[in-house]
Coordinates of C-alpha atoms and ligand atoms in Angstrom, one line a residue:
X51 CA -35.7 -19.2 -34.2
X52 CA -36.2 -16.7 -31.1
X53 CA -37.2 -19.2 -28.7
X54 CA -33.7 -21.2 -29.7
X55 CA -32.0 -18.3 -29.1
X56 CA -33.6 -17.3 -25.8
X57 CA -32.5 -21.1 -24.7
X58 CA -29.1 -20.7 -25.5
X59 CA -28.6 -17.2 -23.7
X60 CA -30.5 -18.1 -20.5
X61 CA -29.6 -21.4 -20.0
X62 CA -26.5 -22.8 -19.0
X63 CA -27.0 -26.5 -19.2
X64 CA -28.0 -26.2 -23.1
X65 CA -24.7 -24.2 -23.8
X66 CA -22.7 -26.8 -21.3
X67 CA -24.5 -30.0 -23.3
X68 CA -24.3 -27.9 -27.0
X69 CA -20.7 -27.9 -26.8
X70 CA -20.1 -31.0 -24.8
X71 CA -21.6 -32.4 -28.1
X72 CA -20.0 -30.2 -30.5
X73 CA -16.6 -31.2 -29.0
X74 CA -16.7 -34.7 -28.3
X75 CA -18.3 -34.7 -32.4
X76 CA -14.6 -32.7 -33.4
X77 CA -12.8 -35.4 -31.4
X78 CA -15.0 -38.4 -32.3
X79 CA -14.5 -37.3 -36.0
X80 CA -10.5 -37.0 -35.8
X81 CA -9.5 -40.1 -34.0
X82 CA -11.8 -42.0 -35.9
X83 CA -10.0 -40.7 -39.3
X84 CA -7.0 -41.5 -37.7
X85 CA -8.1 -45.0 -37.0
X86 CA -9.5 -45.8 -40.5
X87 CA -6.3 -44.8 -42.1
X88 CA -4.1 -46.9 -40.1
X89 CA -6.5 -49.9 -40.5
X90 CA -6.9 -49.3 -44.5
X91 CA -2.7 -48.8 -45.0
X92 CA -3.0 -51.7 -42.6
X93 CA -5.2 -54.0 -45.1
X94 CA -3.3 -52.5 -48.4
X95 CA -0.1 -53.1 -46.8
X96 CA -0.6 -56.8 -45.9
X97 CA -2.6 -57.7 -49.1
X98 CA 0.3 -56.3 -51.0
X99 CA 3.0 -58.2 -49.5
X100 CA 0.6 -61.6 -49.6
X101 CA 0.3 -60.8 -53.8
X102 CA 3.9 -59.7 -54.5
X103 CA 5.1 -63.1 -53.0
X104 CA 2.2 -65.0 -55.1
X105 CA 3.1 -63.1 -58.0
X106 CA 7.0 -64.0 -57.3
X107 CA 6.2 -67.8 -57.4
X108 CA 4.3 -67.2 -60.9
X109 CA 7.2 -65.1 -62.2
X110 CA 9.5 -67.8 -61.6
X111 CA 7.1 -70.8 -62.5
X112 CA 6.9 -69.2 -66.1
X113 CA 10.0 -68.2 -66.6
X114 CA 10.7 -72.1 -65.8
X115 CA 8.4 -72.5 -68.7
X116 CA 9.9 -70.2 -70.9
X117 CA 13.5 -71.6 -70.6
X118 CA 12.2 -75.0 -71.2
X119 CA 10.4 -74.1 -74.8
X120 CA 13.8 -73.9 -77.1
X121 CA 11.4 -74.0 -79.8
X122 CA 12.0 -70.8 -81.8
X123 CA 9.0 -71.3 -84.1
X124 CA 6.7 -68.5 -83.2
X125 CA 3.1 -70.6 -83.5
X126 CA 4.9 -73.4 -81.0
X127 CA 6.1 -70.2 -78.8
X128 CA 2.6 -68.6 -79.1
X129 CA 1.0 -71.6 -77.8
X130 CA 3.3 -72.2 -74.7
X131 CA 2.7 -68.9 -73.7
X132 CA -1.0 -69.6 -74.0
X133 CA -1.0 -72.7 -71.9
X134 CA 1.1 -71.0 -69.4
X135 CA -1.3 -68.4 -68.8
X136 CA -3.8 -71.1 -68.7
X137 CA -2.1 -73.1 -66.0
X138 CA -1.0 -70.2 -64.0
X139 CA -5.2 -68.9 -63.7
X140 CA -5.6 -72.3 -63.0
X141 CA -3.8 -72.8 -60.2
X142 CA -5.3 -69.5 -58.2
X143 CA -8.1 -72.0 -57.5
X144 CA -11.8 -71.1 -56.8
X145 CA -11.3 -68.1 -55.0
X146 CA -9.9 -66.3 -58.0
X147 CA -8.0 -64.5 -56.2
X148 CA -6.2 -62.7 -58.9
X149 CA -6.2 -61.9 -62.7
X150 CA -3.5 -62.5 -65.2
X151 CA -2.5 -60.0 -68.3
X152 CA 0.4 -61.1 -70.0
X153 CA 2.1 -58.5 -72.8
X154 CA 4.4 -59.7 -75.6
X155 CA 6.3 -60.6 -77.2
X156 CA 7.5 -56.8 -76.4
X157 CA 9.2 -55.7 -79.8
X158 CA 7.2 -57.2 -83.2
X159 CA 8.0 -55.3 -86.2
X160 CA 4.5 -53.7 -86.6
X161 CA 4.3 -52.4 -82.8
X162 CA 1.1 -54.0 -82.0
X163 CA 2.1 -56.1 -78.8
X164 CA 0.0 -59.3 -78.5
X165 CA -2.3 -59.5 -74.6
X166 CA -2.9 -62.7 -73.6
X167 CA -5.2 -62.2 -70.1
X168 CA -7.4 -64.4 -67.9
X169 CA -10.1 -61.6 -67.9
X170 CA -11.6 -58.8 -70.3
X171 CA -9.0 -56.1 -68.7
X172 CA -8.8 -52.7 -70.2
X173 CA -4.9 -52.7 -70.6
X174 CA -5.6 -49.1 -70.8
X175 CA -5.8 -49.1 -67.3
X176 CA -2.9 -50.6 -66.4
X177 CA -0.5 -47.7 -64.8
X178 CA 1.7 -46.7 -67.4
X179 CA 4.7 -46.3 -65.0
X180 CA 4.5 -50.0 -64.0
X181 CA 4.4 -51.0 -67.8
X182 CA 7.2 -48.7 -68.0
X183 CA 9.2 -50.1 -65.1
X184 CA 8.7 -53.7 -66.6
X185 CA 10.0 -52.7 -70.1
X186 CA 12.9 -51.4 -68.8
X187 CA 14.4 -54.6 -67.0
X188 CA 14.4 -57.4 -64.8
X189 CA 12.9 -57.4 -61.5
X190 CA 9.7 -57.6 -60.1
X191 CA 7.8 -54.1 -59.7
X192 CA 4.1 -53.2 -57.9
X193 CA 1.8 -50.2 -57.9
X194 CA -1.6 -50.0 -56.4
X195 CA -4.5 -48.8 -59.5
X196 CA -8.3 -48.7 -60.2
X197 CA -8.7 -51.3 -62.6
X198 CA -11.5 -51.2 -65.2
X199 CA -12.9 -54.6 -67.2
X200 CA -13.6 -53.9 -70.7
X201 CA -17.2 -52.4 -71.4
X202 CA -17.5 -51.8 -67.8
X203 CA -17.4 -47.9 -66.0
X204 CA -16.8 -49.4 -62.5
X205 CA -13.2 -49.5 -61.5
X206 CA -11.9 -52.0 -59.2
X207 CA -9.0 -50.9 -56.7
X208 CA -6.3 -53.3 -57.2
X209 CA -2.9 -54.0 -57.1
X210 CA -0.9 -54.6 -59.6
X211 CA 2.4 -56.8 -59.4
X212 CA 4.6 -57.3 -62.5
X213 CA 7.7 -58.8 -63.9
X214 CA 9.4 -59.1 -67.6
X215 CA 9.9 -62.7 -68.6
X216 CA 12.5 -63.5 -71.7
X217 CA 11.7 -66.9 -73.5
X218 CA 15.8 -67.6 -74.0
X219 CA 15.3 -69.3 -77.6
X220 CA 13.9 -66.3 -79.4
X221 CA 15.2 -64.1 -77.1
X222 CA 11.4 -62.1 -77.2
X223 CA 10.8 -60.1 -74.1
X224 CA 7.2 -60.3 -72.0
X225 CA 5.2 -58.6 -69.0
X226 CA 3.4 -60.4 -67.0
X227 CA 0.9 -58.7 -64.5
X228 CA -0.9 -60.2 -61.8
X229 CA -3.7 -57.9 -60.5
X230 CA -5.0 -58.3 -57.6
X231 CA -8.4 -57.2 -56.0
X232 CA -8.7 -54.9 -53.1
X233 CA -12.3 -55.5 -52.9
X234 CA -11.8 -57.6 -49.9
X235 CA -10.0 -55.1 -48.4
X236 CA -12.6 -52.4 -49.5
X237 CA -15.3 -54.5 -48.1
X238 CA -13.7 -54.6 -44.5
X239 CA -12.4 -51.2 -44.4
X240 CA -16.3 -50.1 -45.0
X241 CA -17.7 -52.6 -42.5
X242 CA -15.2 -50.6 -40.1
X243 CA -16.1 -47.4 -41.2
X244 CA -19.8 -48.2 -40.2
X245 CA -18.8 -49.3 -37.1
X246 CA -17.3 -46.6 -36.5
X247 CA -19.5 -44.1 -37.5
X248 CA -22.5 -45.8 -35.5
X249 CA -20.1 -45.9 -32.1
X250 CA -19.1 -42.8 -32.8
X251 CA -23.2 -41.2 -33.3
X252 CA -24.0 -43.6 -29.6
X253 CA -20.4 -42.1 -27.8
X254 CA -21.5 -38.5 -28.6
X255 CA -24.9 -38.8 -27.8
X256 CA -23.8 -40.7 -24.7
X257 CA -21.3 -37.9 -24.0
X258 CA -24.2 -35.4 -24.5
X259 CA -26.2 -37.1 -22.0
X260 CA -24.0 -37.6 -19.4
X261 CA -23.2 -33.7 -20.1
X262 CA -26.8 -32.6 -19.6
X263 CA -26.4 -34.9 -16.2
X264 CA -23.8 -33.7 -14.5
X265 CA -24.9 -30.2 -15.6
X266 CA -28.0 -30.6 -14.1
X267 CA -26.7 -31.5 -10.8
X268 CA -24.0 -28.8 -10.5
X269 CA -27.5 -26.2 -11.5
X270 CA -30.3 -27.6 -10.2
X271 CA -29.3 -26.2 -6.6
X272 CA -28.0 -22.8 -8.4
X273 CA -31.7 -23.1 -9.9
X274 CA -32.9 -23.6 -6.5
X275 CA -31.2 -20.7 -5.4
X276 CA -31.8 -18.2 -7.8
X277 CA -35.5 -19.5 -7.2
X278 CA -34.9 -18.4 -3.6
X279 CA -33.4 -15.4 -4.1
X280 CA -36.1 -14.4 -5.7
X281 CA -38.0 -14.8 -3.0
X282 CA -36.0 -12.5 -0.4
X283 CA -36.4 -10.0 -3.6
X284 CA -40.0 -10.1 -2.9
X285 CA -39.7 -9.9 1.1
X286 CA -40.5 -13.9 2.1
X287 CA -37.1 -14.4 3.5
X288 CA -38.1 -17.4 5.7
X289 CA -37.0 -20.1 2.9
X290 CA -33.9 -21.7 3.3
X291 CA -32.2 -24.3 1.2
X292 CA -31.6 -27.8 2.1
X293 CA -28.0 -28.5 3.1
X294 CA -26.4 -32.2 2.4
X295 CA -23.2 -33.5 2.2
X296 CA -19.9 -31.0 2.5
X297 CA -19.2 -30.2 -1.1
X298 CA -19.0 -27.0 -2.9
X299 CA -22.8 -26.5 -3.4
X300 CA -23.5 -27.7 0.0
X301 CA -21.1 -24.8 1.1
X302 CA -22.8 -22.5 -1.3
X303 CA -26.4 -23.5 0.6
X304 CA -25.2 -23.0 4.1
X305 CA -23.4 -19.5 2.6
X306 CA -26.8 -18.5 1.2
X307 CA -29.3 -19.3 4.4
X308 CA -25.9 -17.7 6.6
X309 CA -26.8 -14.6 4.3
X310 CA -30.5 -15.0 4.7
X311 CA -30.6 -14.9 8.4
X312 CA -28.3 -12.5 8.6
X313 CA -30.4 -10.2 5.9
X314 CA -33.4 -11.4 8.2
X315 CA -31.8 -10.2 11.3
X316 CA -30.6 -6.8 10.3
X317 CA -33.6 -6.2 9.0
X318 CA -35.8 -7.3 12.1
X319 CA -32.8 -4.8 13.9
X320 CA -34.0 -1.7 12.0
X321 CA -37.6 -2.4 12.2
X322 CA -36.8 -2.9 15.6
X323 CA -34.7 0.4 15.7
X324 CA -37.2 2.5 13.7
X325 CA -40.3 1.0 16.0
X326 CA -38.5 2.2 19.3
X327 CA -38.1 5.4 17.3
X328 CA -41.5 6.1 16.4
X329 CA -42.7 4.8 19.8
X330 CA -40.4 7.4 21.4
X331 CA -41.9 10.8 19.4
X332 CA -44.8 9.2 19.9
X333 CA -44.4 8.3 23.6
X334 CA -42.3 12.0 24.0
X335 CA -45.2 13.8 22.3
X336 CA -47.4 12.3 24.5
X337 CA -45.9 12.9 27.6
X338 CA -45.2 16.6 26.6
X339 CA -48.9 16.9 26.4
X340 CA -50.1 16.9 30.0
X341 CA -47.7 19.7 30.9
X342 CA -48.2 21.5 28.1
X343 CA -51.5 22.1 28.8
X344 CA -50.8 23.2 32.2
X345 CA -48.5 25.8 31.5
X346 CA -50.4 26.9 28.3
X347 CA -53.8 27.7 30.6
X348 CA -51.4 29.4 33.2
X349 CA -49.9 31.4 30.5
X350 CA -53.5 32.6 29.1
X351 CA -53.7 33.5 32.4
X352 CA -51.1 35.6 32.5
X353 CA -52.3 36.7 28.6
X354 CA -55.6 38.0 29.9
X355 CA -54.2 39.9 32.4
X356 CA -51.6 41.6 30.3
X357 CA -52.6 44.9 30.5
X358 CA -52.3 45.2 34.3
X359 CA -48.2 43.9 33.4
X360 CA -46.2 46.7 32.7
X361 CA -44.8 46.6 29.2
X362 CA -41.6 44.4 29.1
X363 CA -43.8 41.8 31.5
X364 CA -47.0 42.1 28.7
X365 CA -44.7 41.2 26.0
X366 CA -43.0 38.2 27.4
X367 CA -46.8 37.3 28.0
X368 CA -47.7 37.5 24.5
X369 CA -44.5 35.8 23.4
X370 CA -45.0 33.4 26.0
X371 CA -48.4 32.6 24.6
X372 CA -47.1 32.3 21.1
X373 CA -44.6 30.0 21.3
X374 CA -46.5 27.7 23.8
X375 CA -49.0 27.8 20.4
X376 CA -46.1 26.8 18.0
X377 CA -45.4 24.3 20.1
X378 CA -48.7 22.7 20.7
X379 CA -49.4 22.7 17.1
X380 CA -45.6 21.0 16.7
X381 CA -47.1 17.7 18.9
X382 CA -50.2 16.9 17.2
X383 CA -48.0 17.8 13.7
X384 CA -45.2 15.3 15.3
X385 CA -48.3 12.8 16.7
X386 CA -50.2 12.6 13.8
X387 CA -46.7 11.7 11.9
X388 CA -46.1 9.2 13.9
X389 CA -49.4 7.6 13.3
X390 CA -48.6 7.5 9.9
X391 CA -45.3 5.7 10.2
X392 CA -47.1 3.2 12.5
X393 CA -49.8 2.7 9.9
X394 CA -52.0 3.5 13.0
X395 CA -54.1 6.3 10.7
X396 CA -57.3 5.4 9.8
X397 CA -60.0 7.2 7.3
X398 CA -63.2 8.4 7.8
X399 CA -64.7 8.0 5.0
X400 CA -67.5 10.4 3.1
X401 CA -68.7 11.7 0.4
X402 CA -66.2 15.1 -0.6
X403 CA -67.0 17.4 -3.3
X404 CA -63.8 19.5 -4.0
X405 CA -65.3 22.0 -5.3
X406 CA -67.5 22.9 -1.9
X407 CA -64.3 22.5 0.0
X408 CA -62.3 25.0 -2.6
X409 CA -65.4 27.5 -1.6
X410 CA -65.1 26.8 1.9
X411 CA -61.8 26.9 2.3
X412 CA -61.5 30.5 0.4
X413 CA -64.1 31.9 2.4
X414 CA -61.7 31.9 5.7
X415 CA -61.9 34.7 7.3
X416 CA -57.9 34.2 8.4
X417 CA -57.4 35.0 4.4
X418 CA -59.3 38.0 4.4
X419 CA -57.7 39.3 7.6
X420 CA -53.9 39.2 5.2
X421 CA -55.9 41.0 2.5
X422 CA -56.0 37.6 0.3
X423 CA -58.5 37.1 -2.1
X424 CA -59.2 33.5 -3.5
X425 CA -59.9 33.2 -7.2
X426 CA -62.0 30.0 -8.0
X427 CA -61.5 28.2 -11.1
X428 CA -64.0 25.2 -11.9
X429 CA -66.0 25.0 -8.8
X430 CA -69.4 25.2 -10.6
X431 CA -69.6 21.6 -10.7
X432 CA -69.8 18.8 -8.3
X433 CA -66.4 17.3 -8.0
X434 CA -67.2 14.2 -5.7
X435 CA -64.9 12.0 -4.0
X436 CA -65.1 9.4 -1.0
X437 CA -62.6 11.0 1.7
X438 CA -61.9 11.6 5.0
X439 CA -63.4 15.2 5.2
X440 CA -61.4 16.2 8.4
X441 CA -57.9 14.9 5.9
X442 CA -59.1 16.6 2.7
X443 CA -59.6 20.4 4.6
X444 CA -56.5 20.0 6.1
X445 CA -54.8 19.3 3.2
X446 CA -56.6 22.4 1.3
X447 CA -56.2 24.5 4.5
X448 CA -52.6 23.8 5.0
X449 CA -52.0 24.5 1.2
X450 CA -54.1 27.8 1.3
X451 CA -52.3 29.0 4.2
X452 CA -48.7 28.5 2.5
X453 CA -49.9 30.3 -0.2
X454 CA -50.8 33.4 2.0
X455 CA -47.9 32.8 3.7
X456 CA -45.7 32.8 1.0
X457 CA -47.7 35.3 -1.7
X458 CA -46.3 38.2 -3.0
X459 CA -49.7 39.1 -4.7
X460 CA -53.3 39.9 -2.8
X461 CA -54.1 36.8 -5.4
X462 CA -54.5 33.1 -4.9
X463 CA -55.9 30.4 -6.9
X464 CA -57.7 27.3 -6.8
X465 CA -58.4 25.7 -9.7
X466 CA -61.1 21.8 -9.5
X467 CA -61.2 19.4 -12.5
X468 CA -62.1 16.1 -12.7
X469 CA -62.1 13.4 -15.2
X470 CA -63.3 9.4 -15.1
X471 CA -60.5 8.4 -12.5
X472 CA -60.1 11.3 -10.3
X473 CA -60.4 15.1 -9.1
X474 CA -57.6 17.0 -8.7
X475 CA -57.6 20.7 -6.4
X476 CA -54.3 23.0 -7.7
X477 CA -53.8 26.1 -5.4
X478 CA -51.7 28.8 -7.3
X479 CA -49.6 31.5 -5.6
X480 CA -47.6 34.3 -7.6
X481 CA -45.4 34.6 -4.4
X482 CA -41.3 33.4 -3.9
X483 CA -42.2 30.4 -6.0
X484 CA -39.9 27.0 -6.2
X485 CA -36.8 25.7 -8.0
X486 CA -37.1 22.7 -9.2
X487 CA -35.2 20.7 -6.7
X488 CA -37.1 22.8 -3.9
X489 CA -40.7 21.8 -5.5
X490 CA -39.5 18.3 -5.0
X491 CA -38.1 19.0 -1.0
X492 CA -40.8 21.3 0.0
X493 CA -42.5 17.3 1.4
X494 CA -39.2 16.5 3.3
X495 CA -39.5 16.6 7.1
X496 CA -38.6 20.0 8.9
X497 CA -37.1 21.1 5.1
X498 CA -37.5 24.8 5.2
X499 CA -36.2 26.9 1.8
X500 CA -35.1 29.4 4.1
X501 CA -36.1 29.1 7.3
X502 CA -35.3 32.5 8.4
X503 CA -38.2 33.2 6.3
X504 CA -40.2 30.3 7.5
X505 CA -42.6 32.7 9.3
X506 CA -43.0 30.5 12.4
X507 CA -43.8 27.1 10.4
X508 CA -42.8 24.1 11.3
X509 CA -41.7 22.5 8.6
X510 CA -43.9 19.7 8.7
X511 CA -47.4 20.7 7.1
X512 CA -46.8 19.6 3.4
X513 CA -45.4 16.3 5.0
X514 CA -48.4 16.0 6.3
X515 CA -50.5 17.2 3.5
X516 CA -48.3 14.6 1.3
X517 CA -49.2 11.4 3.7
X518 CA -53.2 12.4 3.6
X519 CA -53.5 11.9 0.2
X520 CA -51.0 8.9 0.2
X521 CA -53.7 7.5 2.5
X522 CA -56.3 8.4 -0.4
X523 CA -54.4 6.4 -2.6
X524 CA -54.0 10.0 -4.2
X525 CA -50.8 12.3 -5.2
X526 CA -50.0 15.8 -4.0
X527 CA -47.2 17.3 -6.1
X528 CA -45.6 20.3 -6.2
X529 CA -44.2 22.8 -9.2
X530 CA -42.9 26.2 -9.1
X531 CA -40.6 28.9 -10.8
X532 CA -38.3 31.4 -8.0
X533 CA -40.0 34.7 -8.6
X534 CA -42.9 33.3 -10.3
X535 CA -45.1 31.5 -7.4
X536 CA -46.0 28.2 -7.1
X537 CA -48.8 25.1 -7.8
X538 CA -49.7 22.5 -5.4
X539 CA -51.8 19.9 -6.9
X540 CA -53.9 17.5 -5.1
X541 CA -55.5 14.3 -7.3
X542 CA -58.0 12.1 -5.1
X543 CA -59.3 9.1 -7.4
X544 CA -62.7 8.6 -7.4
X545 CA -64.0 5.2 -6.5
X546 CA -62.4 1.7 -8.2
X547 CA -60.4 5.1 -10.2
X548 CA -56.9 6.1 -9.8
X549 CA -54.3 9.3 -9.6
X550 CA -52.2 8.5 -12.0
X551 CA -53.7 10.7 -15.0
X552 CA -54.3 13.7 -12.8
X553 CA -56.8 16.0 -14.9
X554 CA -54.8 19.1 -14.2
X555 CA -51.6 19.9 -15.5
X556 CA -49.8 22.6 -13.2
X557 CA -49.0 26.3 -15.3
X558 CA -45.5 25.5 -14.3
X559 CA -45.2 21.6 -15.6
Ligands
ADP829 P1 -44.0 25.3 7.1 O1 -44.8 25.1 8.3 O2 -42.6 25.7 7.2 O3 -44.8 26.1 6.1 P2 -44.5 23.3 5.2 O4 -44.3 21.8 5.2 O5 -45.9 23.7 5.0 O6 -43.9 23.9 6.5 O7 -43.6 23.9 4.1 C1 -42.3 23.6 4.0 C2 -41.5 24.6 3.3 O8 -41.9 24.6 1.9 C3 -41.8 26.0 3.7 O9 -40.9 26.4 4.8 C4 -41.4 26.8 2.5 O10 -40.0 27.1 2.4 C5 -41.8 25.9 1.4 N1 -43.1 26.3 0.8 C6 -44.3 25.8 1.2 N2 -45.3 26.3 0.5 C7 -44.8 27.2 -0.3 C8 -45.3 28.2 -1.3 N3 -46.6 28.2 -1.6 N4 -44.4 29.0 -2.0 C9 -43.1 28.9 -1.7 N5 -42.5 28.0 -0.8 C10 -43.4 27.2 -0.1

């Protein structure tokens, strides 16, 4: 049964009450074997020496009789021992508390030894041994036996005490067994066992129970615990457990909200930390603005009049004018990064057909100036999407340019396909390319390959690229081979669709 299975596994309190129960059974079981025996040798050992001294007294009562019949005659003999028997089952009274069996005279010429007896008893079933012991002399001599009664299967536990008699006149020997019933006995012995076994059933069963309650309140807080844990797992970490007394799971609870609030505050520190952080590119960025702008319209000052400069002066003009460039398009990149990170940027949404961007953006004039041309792969059709238009040619612009950038062929690719969740834009270059581990960098911040080669980049396009779509609730993801070029692939969903079955694969997946 799975569902027994998945019970014992997962839950302690069944394994704690399971073999509570299976224990307390084992011990249950042994001491009351233990008990039973002593109280049935107990019962056997008393009713034995009650019937040996009972039997004594009848020994010696008919061997009274015996020595007083002189009479040799065997008829007069025969009927003595007749009436003895007679008077000795007499005398046990009403209870009829034993039976009589008495063998002889021992040796008649034609082996058949006459039984006198009080009841039909199979003389069969007297042991042999004791019959053997009697034979063999005086003294009185027991054994315990199952008993049967002529024409009867049952067998009736017993014991048997005998004795040989000698009539003195004949000199004939005689055994004379008293059998006693152990029914009594039997009777009392089962009345115990059932006791027993019923207190026994309610003491493991009461043992289980108390099991299954003082496993329940050693886990209920654990349960409570794990219950809370689970809850920090998912980010609520306000809970806290409820502290009483000073015991071990008390000490566990204060542990546990200790942990929480210390979890709570560290993580209130770096959100803290990383807020001050982003505040400070953002504020730095900003600040750098203002002046920025000053010296870059004093330096296309000085760029216009160039030609006037003489020729070291015109080319730390143009240099000048360069890197103030790099480093205004290094702001908004570092600005609009830090929007991100402060969830602070919003979409414009429109309607976007991918394919009209892919013509757009290949059209550039920038491209044909490096002697690029753009092949276009799928843009016959439509390829709608609801974006942020501004995002979207960013993203294909930003891609594009890398591709220039990084080309080692007059060729570049775009490729649009769509499919019921989403449209996807690849741009293809057959340029450096990208190692595997590179293809999966290239989105790191200020991760160059090699940025001697980095051609005045700043290392933070395809970071921002990546973050676009991420707004989307679309992938950009990268593949390459060194040597061989590279594949950036953009998937937008399309409304209530999603990115995750982009419907290009790249030529290098
Ligand atoms: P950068 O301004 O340096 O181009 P990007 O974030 O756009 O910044 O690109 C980061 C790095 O990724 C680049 O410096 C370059 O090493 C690598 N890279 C980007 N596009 C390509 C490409 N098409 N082929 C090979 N490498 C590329």
């Amino acid at each position: 049964m799975p569902s027994l299975g998945r019970l014992w596994r997962r839950s302690i309190q069944a394994r704690v009450v399971t073999s509570t129960i299976l224990l307390s059974t084992l011990v249950v079981t042994l001491t009351g074997w233990a008990l039973l025996r002593d109280v049935a040798d107990g019962l056997a050992d008393s009713r034995r020496s009650t019937a040996i001294s009972e039997a004594r007294s009848g020994f010696d009562y008919a061997q009274t009789q015996l020595d007083a019949a002189v009479d040799t005659e065997t008829s007069t003999q025969s009927q003595v021992l007749t009436q003895m028997v007679d008077s000795l089952t007499r005398s046990r009274g009403a209870s009829r508390t034993y039976e009589l069996v008495l063998e002889g005279p021992l040796l008649t010429e034609d082996g058949e030894v006459p039984i006198r007896s009080s009841a039909a008893i199979d003389p069969d079933s007297l042991p042999r041994d004791l019959s053997d012991a009697v034979r063999s002399g005086p003294g009185t001599f027991w054994r315990y036996s199952d008993l049967a009664l002529l024409g009867s299967s049952t067998r009736d536990a017993s014991v048997v005490v005998g004795s040989q008699l000698r009539a003195p006149g004949s000199g004939d020997t005689y055994a004379l067994f008293y059998l006693f019933s152990l029914a009594d006995q039997q009777e009392t012995l089962d009345l115990v066992r059932r006791a027993l076994l019923l207190g026994g059933i309610a003491m493991v069963l009461m043992v289980g129970g108390v099991a299954w309650l003082v496993s329940r309140q050693v886990l209920d807080p654990v349960r409570l615990a794990r219950r809370i844990a689970e809850r920090y797992a998912s980010g609520n970490l306000e809970q806290r457990m409820h502290v009483s007394g000073e015991d071990d799971i008390a000490r566990l609870s204060s542990s546990f909200n200790q942990m929480a609030a210390s979890l709570q505050s560290q993580i209130r520190r770096l959100e803290n930390l990383s807020r001050v952080q982003q505040r400070f590119v953002s504020d730095v960025s900003h600040e750098l603005r203002t002046p920025l702008t000053t010296v870059q319209m004093a330096s296309e000052v000085l760029y216009d009049s160039r030609d006037r400069f003489d020729p070291q002066t015109a080319r730390s003009a143009e240099l000048l004018k360069r890197e103030l460039d790099r480093f205004e398009s290094l702001l908004s990149d570092l600005l609009d990064l830090s929007r991100f990170d402060a969830g602070a940027a919003d979409l414009e949404l429109d309607l976007v057909d991918l394919a009209q961007v892919a013509r757009d953006a290949a059209d550039d004039p920038v491209l044909e100036r490096a002697g690029i041309t753009v092949r276009l792969v799928g843009v016959e059709h439509p390829a709608v999407v609801e974006a942020d238009p501004r995002r979207i040619d960013r993203i294909v612009r930003n891609l594009l340019a890398n591709a220039a950038k990084y080309s080692q062929s007059p060729v570049v690719e775009i490729r649009v396909a769509q499919n019921d969740e989403s449209v996807s834009l690849a741009v293809r270059d057959f340029g450096v390319g990208l190692s595997g581990d590179e293809a999966i960098r290239v989105f790191d911040r200020f991760w160059r390959a090699d940025p001697a080669r980095a051609q005045g980049g700043t290392g933070l396009g395809l970071a921002i690229s990546r973050e676009d779509a991420a707004l989307h609730g679309g992938t950009l993801q990268a593949w390459g081979r060194p040597g061989a070029g590279s594949e950036f692939i953009l998937t937008l969903p399309k409304p209530e669709g999603s990115a995750k079955h982009p419907p290009l694969v790249s030529v290098f997946a």
